[in-house]
CSV table of C-alpha atoms in Angstrom, one decimal:
chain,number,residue,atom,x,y,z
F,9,UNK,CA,-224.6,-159.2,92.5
F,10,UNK,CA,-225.9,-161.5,95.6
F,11,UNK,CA,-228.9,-163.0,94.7
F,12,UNK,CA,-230.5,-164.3,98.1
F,13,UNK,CA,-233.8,-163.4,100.2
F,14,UNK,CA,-232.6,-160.4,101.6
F,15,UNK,CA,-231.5,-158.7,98.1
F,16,UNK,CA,-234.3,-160.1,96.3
F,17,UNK,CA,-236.5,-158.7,99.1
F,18,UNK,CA,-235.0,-155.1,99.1
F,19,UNK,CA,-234.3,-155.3,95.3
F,20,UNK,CA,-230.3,-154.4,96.4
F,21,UNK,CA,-227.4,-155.7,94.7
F,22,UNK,CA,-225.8,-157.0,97.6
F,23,UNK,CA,-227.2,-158.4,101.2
F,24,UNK,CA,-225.8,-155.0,103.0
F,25,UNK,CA,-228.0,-152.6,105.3
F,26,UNK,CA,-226.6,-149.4,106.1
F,27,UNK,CA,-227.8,-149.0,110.0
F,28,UNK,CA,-230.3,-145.9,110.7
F,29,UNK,CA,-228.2,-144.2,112.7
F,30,UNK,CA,-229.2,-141.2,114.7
F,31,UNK,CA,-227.2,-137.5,114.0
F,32,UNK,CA,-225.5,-139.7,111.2
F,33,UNK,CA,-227.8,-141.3,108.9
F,34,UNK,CA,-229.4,-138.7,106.5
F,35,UNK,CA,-230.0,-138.5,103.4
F,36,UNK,CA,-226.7,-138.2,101.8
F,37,UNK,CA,-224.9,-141.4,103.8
F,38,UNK,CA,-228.7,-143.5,102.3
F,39,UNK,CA,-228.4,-142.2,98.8
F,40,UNK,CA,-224.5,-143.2,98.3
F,41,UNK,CA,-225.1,-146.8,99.9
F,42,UNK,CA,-228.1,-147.4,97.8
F,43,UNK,CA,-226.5,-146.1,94.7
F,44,UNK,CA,-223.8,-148.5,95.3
F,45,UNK,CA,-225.8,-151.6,95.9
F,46,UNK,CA,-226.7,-151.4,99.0
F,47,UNK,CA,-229.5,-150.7,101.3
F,48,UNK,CA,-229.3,-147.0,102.2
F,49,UNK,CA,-231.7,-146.4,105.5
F,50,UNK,CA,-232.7,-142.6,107.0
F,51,UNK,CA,-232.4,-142.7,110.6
F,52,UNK,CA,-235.8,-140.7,111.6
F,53,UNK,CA,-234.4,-141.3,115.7
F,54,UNK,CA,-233.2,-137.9,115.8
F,55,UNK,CA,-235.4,-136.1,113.2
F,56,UNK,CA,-238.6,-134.1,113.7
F,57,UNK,CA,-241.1,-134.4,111.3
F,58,UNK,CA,-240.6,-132.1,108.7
F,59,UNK,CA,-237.3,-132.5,108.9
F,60,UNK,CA,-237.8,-136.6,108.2
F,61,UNK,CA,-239.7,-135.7,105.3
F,62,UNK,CA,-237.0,-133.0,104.0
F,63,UNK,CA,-234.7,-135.9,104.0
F,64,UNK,CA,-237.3,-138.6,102.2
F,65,UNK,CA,-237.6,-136.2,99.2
F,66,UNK,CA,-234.2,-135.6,99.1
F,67,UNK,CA,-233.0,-138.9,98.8
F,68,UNK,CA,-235.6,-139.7,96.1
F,69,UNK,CA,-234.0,-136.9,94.3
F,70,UNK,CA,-230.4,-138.2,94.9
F,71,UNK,CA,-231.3,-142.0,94.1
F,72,UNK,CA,-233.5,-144.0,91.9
F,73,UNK,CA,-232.2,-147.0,93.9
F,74,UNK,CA,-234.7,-148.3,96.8
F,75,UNK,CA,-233.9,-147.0,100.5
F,76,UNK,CA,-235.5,-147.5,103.6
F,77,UNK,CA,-236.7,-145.2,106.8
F,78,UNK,CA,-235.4,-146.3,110.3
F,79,UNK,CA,-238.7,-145.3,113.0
F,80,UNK,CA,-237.6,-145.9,117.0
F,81,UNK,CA,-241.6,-146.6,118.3
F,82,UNK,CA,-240.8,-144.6,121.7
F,83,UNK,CA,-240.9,-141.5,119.5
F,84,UNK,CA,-243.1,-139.2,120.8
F,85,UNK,CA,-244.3,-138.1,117.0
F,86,UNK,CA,-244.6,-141.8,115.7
F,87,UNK,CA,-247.7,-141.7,113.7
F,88,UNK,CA,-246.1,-138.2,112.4
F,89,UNK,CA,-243.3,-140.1,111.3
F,90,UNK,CA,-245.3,-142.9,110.0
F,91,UNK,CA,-247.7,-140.7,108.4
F,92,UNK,CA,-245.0,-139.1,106.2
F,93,UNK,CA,-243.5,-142.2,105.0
F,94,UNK,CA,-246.4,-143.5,103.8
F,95,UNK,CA,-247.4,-139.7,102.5
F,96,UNK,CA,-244.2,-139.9,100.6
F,97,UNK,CA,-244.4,-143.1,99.3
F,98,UNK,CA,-241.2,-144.8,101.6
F,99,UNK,CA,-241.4,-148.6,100.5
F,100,UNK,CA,-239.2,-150.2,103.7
F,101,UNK,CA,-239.1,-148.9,107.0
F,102,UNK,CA,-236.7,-150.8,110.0
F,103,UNK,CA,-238.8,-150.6,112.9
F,104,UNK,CA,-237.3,-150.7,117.0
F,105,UNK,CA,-237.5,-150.3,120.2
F,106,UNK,CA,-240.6,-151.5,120.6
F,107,UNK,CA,-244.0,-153.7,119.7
F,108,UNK,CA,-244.1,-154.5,116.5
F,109,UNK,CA,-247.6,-155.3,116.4
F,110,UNK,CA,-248.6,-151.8,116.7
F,111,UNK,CA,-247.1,-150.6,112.8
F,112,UNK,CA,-246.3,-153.9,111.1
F,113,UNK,CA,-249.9,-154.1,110.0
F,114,UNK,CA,-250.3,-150.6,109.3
F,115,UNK,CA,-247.3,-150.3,106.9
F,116,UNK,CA,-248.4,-153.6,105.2
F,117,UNK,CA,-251.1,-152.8,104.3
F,118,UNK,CA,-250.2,-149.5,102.4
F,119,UNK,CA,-247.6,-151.7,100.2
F,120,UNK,CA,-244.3,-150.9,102.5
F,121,UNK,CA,-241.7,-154.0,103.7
F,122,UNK,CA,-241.6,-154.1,107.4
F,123,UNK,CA,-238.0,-154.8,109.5
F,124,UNK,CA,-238.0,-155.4,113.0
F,125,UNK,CA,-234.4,-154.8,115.1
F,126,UNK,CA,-234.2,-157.4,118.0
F,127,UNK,CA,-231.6,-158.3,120.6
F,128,UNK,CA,-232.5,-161.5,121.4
F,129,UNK,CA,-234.5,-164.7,120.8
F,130,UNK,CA,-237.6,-163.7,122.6
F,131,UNK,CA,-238.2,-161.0,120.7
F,132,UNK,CA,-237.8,-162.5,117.2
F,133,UNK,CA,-240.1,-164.7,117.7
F,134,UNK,CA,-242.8,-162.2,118.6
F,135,UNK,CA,-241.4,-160.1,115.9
F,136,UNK,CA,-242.3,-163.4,113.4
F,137,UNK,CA,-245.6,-163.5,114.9
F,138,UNK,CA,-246.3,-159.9,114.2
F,139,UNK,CA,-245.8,-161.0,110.7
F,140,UNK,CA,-242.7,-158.8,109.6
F,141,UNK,CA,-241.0,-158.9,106.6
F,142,UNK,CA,-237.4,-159.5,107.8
F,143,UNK,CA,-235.7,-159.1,111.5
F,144,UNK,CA,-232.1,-157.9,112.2
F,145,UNK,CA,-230.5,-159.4,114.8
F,146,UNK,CA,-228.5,-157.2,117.0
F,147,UNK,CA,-225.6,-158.7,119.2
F,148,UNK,CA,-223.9,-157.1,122.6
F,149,UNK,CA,-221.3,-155.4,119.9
F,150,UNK,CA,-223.2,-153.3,118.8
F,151,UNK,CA,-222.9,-149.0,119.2
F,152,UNK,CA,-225.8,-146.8,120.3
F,153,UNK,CA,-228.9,-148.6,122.5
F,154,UNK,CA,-228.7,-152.6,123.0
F,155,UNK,CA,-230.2,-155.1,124.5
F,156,UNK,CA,-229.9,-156.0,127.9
F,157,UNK,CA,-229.4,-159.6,127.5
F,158,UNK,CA,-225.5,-158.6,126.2
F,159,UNK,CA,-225.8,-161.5,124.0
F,160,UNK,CA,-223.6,-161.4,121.0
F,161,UNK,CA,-223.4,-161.7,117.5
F,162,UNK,CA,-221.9,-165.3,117.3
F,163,UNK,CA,-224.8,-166.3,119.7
F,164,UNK,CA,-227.5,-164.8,118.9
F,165,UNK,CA,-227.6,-164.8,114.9
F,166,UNK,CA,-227.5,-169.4,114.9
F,167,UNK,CA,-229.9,-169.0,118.1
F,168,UNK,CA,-232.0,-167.1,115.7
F,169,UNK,CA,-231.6,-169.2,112.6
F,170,UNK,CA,-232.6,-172.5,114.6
F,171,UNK,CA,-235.8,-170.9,115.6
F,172,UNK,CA,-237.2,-168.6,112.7
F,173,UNK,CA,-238.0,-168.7,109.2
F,174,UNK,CA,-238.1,-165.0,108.4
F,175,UNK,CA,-235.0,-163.4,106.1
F,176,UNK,CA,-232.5,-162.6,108.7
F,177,UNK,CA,-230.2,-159.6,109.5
F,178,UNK,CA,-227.0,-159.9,111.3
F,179,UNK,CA,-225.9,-156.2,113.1
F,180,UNK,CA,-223.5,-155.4,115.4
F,181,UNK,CA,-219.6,-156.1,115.3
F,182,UNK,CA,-219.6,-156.2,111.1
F,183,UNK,CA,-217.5,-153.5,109.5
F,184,UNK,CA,-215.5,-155.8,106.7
F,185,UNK,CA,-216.1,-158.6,104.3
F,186,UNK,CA,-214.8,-161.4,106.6
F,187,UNK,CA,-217.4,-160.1,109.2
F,188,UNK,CA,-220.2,-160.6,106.6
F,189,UNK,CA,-218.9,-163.8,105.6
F,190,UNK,CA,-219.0,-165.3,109.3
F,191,UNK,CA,-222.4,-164.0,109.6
F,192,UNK,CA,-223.7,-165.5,106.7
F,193,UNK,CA,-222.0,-168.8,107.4
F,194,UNK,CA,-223.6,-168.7,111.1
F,195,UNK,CA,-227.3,-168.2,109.8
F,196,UNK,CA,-227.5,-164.6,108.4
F,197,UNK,CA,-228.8,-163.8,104.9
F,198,UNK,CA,-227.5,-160.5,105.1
F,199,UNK,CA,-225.7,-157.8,107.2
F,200,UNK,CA,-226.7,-154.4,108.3
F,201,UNK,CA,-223.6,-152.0,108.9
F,202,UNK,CA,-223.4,-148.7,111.7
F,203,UNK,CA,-220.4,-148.5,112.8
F,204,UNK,CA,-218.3,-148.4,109.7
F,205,UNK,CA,-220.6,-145.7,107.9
F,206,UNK,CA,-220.2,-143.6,111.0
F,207,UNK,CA,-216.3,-143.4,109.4
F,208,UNK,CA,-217.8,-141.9,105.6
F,209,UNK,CA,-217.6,-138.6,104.0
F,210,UNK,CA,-221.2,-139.0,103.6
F,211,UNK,CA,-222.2,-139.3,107.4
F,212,UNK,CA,-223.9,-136.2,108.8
F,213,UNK,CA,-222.1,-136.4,112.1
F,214,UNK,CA,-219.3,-134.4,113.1
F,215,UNK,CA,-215.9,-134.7,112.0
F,216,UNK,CA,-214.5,-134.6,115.3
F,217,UNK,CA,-216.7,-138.1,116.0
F,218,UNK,CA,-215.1,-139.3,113.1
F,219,UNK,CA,-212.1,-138.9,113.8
F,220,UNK,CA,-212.9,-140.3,117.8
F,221,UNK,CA,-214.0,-143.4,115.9
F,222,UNK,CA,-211.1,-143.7,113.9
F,223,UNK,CA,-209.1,-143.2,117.0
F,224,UNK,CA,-210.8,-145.6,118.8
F,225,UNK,CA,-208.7,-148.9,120.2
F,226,UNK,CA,-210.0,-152.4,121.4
F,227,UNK,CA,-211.6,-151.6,125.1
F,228,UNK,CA,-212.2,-147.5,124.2
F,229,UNK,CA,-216.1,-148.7,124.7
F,230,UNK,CA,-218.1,-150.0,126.8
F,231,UNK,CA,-222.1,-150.6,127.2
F,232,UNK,CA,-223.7,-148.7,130.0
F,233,UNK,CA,-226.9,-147.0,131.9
F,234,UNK,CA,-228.5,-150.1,132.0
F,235,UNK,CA,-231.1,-148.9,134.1
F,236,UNK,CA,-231.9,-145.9,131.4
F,237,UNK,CA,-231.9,-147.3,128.6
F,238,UNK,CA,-228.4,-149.6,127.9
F,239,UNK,CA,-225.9,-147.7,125.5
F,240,UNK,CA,-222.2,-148.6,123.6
F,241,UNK,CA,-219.7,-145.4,124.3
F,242,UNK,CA,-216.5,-144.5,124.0
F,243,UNK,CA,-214.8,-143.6,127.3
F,244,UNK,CA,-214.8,-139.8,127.5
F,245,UNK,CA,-215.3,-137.6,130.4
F,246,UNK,CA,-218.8,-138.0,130.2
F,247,UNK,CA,-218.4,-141.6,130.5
F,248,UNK,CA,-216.0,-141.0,133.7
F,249,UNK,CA,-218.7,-139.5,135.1
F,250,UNK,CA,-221.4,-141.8,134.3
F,251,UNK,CA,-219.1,-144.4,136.4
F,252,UNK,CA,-218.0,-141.8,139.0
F,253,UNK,CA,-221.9,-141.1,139.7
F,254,UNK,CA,-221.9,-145.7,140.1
F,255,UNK,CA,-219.4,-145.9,142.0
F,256,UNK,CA,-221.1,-143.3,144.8
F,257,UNK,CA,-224.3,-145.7,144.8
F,258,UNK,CA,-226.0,-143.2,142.0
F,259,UNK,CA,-229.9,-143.8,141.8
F,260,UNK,CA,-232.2,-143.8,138.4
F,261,UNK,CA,-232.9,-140.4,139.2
F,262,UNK,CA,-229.8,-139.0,139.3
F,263,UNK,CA,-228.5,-141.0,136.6
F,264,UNK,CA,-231.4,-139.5,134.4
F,265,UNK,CA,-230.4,-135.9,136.0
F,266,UNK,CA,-226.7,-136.6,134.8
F,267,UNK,CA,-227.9,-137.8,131.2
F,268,UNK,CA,-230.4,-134.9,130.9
F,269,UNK,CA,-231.1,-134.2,127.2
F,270,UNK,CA,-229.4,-134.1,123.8
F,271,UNK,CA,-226.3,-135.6,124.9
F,272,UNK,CA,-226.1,-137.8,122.2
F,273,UNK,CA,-226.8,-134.5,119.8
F,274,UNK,CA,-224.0,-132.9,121.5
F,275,UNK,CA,-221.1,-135.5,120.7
F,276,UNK,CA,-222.1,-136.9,117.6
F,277,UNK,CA,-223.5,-133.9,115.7
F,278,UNK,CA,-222.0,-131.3,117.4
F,279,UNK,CA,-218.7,-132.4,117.8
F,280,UNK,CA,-218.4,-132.1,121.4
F,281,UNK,CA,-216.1,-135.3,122.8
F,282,UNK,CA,-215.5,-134.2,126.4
F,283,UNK,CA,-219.6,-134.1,127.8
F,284,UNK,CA,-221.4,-135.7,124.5
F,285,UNK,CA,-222.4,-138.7,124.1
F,286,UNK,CA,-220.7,-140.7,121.7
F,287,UNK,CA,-222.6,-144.0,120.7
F,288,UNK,CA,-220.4,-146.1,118.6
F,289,UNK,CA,-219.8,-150.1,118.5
F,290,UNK,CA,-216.6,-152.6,119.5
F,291,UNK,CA,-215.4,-152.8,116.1
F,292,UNK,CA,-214.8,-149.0,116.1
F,293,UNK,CA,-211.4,-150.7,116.7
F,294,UNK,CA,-211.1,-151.7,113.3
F,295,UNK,CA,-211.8,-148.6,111.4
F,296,UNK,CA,-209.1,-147.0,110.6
F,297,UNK,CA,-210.1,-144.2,108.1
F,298,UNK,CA,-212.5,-142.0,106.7
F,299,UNK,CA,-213.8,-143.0,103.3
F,300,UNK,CA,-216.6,-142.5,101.1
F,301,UNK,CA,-219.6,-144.9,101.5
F,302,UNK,CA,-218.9,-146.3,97.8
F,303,UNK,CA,-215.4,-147.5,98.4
F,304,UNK,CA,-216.3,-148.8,101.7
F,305,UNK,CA,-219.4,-150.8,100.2
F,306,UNK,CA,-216.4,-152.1,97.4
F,307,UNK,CA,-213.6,-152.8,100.0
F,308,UNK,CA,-216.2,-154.9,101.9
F,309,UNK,CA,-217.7,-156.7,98.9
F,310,UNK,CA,-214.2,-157.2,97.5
F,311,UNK,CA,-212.9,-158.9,101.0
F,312,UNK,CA,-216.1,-161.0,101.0
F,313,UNK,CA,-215.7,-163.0,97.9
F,314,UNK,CA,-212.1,-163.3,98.3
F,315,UNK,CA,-212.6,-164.9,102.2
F,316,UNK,CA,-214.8,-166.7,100.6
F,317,UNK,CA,-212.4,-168.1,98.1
F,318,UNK,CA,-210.1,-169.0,99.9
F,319,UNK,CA,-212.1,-170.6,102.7
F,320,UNK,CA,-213.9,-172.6,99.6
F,321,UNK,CA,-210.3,-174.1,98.8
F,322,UNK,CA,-210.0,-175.6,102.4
């Protein structure tokens, strides 16, 4: 065990987050993390409702351990999704995209921990003013939607630290126990993890974007549709087309028409690696297999304290 603010805050064994994913992170992938120690978190991005609080109940059946609930606040059924975490008794919820002014309070009150993503600076800060429990600080390595600053993970987790006194998450670029260490070292109290738990028998996403992930070499991604709404992909022919439609002057119109809806759906859950979308970060490049979220929680623990071993006998 790791005794430090962001396990003491969680009550987790060890300072690891498992990201809130969306078509990956249900209620399988949160139970096995949290059993092992970590912080298991449902990612409600691409849940309805009901469906959300199917997966809640679930997991409270699967665990005993504490897990958290991942809300996006552009959402269309937010307060749904709020309603039912505090209906169901959800003690931490990772809050993004978005104020967080407009929930923090609410959830406080009603007893639950609040954690705020960022992708820069600016928006810690207001973050700390809202009064949040804990931020997570995501870098330009990151999969899925990022920030438009493209700052990364070396940067921004010390610019952070300098600046705010709240515990602090590092994301984006961490998949192995030297990763965690550096993070820690530059500022981080702990580390939340996407990427690497897209690769587990317990992820809810297709195999075939598994095995894409597994696949995946350094420079198969690349962050794009800045004007939408900036995402990490892997090259696929969807992606070809995202920078054929560029290169011919493409305008935030057509670029929504070529997007249209459920892409994301398509590649990750449905398996569909030629016109999905498949949102997954840089170190994709450094996953190599598919494993159970246990072993992967152990490998990365293990390679922790030995880094930090040896590093101690320089």
């Amino acid at each position: 065990m790791i005794q430090n603010k962001i396990t003491q805050l969680f009550k987790i064994a060890y300072p690891i987050v498992q990201g809130g994913m969306v078509w990956t992170s249900g209620w399988r992938l949160a139970s096995a993390v949290s059993t092992h120690g970590g912080l298991g978190v449902i990612g409600a991005g691409s849940m309805y409702p009901e469906v959300l609080r199917e997966h809640i109940q679930k997991c409270k059946s699967a665990t005993d351990k504490p897990f958290g609930v991942n809300i996006p606040m552009l959402y269309p059924d937010i307060g749904q999704l709020m309603d039912i975490v505090v209906e169901e008794d959800v003690k931490i919820v990772f809050t993004s995209a978005g104020n967080p002014k407009t929930w923090t309070g609410f959830l406080q009150e009603r007893g639950i921990k609040v954690v705020h993503v960022v992708s820069s600076l600016k928006f810690a800060l207001k973050a700390q003013d809202a009064g949040v429990d804990a931020i997570v600080a995501e870098g330009f390595e990151a999969g899925g939607h990022n920030g438009r600053d493209e700052t990364t993970t070396m940067v921004l987790i010390p610019a952070l630290r300098e600046k705010i006194s709240v515990p602090l998450i590092a994301a984006g670029g961490i998949a192995t126990g030297s990763a965690m260490l550096a993070a820690m070292v530059l500022g981080a109290d702990g580390v939340q993890i996407g990427s690497r738990f897209v690769a587990s028998s317990e992820a809810s996403n297709h195999i075939n974007f598994k095995e894409a992930v597994v696949n995946a070499k350094e420079g198969d991604t690349h962050l794009t549709l800045k004007e939408l709404a900036p995402v990490r992909l892997i090259k696929n022919k969807f992606y070809h087309e995202v920078q054929s439609a560029y290169a011919k002057g493409a305008s935030v119109v057509e670029l929504k028409n070529l997007l249209g809806r459920g892409r994301a759906k398509k590649g990750m859950f449905l398996g569909d690696l030629d016109d999905g979308e498949l949102e997954i970060g840089q170190v994709s490049a450094l996953i190599h297999d598919i494993k159970p979220a246990a072993q992967i929680i152990d490998e990365i623990m293990n390679e922790f304290h030995a880094r930090k071993k040896a590093i101690s006998g320089l």
